[in-house]
mmCIF file of C-alpha atoms in Angstrom:
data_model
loop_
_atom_site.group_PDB
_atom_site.id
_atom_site.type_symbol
_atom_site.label_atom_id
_atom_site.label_comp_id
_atom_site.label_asym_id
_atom_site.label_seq_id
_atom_site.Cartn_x
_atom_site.Cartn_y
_atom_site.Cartn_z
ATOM 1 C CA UNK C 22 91.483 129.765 133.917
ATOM 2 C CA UNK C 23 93.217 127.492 136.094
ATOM 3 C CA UNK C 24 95.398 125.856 133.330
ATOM 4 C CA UNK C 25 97.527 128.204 132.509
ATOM 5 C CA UNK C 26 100.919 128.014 133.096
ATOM 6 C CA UNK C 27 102.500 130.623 132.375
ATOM 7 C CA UNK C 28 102.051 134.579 131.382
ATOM 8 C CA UNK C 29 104.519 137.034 130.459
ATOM 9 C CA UNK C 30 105.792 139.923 127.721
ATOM 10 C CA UNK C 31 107.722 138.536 124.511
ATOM 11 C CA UNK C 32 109.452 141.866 122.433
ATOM 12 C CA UNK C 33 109.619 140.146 119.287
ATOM 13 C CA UNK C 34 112.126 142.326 117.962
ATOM 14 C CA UNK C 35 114.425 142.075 120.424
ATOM 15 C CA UNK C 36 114.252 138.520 120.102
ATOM 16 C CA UNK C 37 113.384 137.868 123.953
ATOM 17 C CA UNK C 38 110.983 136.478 125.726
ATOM 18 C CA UNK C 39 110.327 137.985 129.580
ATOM 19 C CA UNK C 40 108.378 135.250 131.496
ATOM 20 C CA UNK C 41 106.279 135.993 134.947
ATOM 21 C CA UNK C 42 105.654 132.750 136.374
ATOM 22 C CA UNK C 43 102.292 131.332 137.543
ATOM 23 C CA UNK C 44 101.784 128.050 138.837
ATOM 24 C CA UNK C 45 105.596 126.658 136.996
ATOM 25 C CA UNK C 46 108.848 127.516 135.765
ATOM 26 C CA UNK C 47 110.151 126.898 132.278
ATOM 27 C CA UNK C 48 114.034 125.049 131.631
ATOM 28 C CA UNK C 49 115.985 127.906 130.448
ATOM 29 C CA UNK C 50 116.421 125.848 126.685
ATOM 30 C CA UNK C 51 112.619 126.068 126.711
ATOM 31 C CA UNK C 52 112.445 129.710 126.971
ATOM 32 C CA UNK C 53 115.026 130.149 123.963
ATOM 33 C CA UNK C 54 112.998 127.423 121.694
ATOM 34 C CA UNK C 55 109.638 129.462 122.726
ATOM 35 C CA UNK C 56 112.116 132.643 122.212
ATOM 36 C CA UNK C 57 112.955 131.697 118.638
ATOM 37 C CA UNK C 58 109.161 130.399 117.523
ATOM 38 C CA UNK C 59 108.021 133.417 117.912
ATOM 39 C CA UNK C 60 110.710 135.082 116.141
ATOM 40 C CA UNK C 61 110.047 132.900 113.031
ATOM 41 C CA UNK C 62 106.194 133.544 113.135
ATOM 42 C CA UNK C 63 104.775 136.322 111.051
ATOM 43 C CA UNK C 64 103.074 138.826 112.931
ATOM 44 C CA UNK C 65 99.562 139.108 114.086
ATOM 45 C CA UNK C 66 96.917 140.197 116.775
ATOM 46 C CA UNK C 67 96.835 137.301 118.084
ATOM 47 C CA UNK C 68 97.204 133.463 118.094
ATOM 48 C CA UNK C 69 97.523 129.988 119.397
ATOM 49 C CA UNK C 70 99.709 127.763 118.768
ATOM 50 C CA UNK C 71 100.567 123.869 119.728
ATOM 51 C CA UNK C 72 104.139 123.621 121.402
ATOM 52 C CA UNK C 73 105.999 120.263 122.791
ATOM 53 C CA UNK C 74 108.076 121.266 125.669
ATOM 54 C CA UNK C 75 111.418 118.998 125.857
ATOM 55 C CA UNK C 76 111.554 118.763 129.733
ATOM 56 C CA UNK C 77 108.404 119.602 130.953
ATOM 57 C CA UNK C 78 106.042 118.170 128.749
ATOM 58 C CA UNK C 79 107.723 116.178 125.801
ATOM 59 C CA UNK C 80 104.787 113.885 124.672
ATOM 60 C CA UNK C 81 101.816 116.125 125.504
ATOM 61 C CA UNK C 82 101.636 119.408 123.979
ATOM 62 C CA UNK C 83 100.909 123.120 125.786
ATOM 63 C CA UNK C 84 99.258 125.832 123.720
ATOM 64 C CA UNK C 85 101.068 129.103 123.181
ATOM 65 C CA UNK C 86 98.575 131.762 122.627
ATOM 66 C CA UNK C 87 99.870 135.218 121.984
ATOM 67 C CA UNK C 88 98.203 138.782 121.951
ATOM 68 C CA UNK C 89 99.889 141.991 120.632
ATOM 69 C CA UNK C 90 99.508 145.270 122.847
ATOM 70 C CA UNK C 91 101.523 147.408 120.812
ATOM 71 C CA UNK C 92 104.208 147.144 118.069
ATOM 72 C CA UNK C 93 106.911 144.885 118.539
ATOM 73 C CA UNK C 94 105.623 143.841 122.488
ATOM 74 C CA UNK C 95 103.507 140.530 122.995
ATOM 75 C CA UNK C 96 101.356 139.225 125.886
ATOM 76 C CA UNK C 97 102.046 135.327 125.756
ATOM 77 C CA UNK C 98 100.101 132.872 127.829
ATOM 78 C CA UNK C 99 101.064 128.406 128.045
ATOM 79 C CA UNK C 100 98.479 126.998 129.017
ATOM 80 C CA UNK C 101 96.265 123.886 128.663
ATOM 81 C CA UNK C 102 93.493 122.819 126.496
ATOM 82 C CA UNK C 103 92.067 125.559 127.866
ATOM 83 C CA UNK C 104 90.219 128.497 128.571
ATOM 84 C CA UNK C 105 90.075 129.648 125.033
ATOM 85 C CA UNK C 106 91.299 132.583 123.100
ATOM 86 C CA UNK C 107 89.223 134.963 123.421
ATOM 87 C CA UNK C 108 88.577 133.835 127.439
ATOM 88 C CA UNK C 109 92.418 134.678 128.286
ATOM 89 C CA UNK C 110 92.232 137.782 126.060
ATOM 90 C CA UNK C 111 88.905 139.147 127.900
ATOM 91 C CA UNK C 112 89.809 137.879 131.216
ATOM 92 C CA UNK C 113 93.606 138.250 131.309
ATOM 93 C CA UNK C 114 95.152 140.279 129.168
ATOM 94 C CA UNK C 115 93.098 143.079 129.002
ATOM 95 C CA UNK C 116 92.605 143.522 132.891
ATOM 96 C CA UNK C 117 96.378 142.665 133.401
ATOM 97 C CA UNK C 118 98.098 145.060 130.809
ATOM 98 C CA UNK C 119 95.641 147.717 129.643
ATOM 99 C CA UNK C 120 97.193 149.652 132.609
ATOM 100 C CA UNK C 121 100.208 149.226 131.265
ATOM 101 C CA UNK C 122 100.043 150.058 127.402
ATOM 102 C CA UNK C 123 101.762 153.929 128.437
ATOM 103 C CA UNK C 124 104.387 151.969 129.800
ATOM 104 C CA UNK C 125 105.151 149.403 126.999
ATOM 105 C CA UNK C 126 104.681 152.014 124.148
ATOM 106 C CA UNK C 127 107.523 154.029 125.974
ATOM 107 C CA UNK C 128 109.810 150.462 126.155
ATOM 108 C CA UNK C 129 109.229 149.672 122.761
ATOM 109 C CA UNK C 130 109.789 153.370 121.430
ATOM 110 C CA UNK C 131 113.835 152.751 123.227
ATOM 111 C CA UNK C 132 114.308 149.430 121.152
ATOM 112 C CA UNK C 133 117.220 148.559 120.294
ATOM 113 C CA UNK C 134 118.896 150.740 122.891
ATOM 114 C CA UNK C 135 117.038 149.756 125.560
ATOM 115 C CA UNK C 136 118.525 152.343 128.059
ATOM 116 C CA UNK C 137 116.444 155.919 128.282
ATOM 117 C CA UNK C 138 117.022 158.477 125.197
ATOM 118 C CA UNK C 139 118.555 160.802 127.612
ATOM 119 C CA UNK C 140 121.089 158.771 128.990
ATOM 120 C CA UNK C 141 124.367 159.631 127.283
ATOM 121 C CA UNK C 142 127.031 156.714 127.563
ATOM 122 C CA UNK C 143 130.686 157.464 125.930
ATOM 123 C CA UNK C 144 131.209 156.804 122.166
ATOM 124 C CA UNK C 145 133.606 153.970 122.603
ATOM 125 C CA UNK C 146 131.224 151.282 124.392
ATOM 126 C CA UNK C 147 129.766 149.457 122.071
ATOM 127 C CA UNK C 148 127.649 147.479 124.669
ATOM 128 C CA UNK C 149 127.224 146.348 128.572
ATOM 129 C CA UNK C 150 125.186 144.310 131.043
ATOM 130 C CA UNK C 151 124.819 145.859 134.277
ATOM 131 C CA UNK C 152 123.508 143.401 136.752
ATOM 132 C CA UNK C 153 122.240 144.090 140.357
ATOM 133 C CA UNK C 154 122.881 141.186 142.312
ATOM 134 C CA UNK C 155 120.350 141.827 144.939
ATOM 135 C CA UNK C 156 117.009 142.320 143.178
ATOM 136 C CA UNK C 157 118.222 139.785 140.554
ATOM 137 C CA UNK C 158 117.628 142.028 137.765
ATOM 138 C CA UNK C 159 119.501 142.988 134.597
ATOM 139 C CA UNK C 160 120.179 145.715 132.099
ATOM 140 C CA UNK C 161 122.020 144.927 128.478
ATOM 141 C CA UNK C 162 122.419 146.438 125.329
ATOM 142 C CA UNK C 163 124.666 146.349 121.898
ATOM 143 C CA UNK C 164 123.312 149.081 120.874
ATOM 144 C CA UNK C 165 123.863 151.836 123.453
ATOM 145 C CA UNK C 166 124.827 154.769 121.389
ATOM 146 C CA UNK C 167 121.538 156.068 118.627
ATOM 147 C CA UNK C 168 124.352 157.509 116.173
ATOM 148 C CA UNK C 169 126.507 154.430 115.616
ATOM 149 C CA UNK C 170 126.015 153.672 112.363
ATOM 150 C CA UNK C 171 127.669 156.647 111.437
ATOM 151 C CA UNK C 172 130.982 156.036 113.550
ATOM 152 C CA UNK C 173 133.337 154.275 111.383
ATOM 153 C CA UNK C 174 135.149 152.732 114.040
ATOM 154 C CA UNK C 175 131.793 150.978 115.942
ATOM 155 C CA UNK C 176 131.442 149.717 112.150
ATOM 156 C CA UNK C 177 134.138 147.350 112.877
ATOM 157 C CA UNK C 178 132.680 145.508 115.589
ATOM 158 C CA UNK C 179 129.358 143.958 113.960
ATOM 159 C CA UNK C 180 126.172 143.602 116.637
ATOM 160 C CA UNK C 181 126.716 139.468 116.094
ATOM 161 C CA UNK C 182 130.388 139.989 116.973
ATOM 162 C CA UNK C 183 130.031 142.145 120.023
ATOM 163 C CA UNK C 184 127.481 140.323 121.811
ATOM 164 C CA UNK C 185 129.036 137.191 121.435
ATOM 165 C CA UNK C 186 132.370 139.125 122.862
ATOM 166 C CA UNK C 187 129.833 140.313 125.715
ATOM 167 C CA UNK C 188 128.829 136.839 126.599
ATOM 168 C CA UNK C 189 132.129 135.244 126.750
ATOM 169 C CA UNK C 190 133.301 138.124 128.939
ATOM 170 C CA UNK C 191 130.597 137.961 131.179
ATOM 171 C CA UNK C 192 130.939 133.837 131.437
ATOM 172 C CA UNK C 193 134.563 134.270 131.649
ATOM 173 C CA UNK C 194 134.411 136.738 134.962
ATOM 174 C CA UNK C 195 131.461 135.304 136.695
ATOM 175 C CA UNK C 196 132.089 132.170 138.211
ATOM 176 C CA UNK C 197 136.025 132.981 138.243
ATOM 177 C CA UNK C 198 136.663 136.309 139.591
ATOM 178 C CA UNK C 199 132.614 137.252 140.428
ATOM 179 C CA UNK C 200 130.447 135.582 142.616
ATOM 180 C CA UNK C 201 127.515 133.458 140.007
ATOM 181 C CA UNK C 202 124.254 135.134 140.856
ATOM 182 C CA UNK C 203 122.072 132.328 141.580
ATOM 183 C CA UNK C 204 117.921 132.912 141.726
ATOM 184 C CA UNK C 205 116.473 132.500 144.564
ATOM 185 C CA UNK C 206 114.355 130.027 143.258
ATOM 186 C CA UNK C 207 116.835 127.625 142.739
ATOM 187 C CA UNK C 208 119.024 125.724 146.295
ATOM 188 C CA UNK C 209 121.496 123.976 144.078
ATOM 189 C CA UNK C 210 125.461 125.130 144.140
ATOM 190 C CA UNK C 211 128.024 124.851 141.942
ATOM 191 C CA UNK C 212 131.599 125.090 142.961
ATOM 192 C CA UNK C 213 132.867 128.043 141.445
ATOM 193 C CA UNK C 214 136.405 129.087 141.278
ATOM 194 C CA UNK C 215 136.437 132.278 142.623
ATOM 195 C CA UNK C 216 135.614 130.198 145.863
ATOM 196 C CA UNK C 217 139.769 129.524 145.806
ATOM 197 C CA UNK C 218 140.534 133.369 145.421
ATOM 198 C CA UNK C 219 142.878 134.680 148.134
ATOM 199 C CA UNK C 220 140.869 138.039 147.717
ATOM 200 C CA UNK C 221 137.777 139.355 146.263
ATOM 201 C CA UNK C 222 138.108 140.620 142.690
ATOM 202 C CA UNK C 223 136.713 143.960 141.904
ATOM 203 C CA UNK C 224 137.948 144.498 138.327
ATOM 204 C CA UNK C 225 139.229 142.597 135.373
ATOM 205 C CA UNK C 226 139.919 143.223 131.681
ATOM 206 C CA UNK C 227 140.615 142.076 128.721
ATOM 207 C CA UNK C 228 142.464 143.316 125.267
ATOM 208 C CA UNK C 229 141.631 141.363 121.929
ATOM 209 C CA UNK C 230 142.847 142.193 118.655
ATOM 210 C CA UNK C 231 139.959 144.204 117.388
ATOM 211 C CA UNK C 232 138.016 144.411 120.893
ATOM 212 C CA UNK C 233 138.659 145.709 124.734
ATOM 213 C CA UNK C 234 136.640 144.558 127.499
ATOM 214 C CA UNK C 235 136.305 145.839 131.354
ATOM 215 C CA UNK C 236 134.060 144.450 134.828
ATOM 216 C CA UNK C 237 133.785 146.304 137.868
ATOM 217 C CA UNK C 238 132.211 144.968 140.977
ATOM 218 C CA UNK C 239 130.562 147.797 143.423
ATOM 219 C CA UNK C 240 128.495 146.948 146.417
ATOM 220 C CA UNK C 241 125.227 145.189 144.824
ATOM 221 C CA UNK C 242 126.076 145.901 140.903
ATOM 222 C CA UNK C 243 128.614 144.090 138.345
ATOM 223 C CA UNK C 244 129.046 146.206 135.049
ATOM 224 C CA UNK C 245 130.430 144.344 132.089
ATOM 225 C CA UNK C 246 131.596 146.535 128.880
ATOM 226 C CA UNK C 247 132.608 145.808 125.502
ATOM 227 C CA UNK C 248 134.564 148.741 123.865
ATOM 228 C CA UNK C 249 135.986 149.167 120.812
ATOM 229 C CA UNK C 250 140.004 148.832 120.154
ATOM 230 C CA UNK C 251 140.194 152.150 119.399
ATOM 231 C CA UNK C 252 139.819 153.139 123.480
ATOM 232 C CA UNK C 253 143.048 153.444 125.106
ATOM 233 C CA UNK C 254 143.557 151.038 127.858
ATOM 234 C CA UNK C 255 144.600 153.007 130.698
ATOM 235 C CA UNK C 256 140.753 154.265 130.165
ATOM 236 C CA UNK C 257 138.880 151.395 130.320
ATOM 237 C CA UNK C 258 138.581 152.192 134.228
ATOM 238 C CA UNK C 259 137.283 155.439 134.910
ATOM 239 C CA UNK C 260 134.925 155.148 131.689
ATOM 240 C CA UNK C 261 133.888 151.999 133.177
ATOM 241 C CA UNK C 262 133.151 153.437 136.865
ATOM 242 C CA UNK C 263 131.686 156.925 135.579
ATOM 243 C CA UNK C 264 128.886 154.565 132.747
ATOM 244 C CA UNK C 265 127.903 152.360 136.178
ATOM 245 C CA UNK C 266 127.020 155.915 138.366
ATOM 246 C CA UNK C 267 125.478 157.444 135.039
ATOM 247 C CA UNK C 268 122.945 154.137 134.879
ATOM 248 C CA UNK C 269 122.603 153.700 139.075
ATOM 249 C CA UNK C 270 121.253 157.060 139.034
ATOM 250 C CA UNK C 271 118.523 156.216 136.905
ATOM 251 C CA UNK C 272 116.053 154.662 139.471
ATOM 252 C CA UNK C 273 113.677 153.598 136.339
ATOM 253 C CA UNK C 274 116.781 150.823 135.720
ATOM 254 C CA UNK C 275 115.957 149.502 138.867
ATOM 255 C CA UNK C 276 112.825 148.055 137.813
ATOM 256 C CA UNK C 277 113.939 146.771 134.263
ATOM 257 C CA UNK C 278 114.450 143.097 133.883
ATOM 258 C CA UNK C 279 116.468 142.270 130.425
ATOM 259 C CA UNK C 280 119.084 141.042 128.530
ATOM 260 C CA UNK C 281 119.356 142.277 124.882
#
């Protein structure tokens, strides 16, 4: 078993792929190629799969087998020429996640919210990413209220549209006003302007035409919202602040690890 490289969760559905890392680490572009494969494959119980990967191994290929443990959540494994299929299903999958099927049926049942069925977030956000910058862990969603589809007004904000509005918001702040969150894992710096602030930034926003956007900064968290343009401005702040205590209170957040 000593080949493997790599083991970790995909959610198919959401279109991620969660790596835990064992014995390497994968260039992020790798983990969106491997993110997209899967997406394009049909599904199935299980398979395996040659991949070339462009920085790690261009010219000799890994094998990507996969194992589903319950509707829309995969087990995925890179590893060598071997052990074989059935080896890493009897000797690593099962022992590692039967444990954990409760736990994944109860993730997968959320999809696409991704935030617990009793956590009530106001009607205008139309999604967030709440990051804690000491565990370097995540939380995001474009989906974060279950009746949308009925609201007219969320209607004019597709899900393509608002998460690429999320992303440029988030890219925008961080490195500007925020403080980047670099892993651990990783010594290199970049010189980032907020470095050149006179002060430390708690809050920004933004106002598009059919969009409105707020960050807040508190002690180890940064909450990033898109909300629709309906929301009046003046707001944006306390909605903001009162969605970050609503989520912090939830201690099961603490342990999630995502981006939606």
């Amino acid at each position: 078993m000593r080949q493997i490289a790599h083991m970790g969760v995909s959610q198919r559905v959401a279109g991620q792929l969660w790596l835990r890392r064992n014995g390497g680490t994968l260039h992020g572009q790798e983990l969106v190629l491997l993110s997209l494969l899967l997406r394009s494959l049909p599904t199935t119980s299980s398979r395996d799969v040659a991949v070339y990967l462009p920085h790690s191994s261009p010219k000799i290929p890994h094998r990507l087998l996969t194992f589903q443990l319950v509707h829309n959540v995969e087990a995925c494994v890179l590893c060598g020429p071997t052990p074989s299929l059935d080896d890493v299903r009897e000797k690593l999958v099962d022992q590692h996640w039967k444990a954990a099927l409760d736990q994944l049926r109860a993730s997968s049942r959320i999809f696409p919210r991704n935030i617990p069925p009793t956590l009530e977030v106001d009607n205008g956000i139309l999604g967030f990413i709440l990051v804690n910058t000491e565990n370097h862990r995540c939380l995001a969603t474009i989906h974060p209220n279950p009746l949308e589809e009925k609201h007219p007004l969320h209607r004019m904000l597709s899900v393509n549209r608002r998460r690429n509005v999320l992303k440029t918001f988030y890219k925008t702040v961080v490195g500007t006003y925020y403080a980047p969150v670099h892993s651990p894992e990783k010594e290199e710096f970049t010189a980032d302007t907020y470095t050149s602030l006179t002060h430390q930034a708690r809050e920004s926003y933004i106002c598009g035409d059919d969009y409105k956007c707020y960050a807040l900064h508190q002690d180890k968290y940064q909450l990033f919202v898109v909300y629709g343009s309906h929301v009046p401005t003046f707001a944006l702040r306390s909605v903001t602040q009162s969605t970050l205590q609503a989520l912090i209170k939830d201690k099961k957040l603490e342990d999630k690890k995502k981006a939606s």
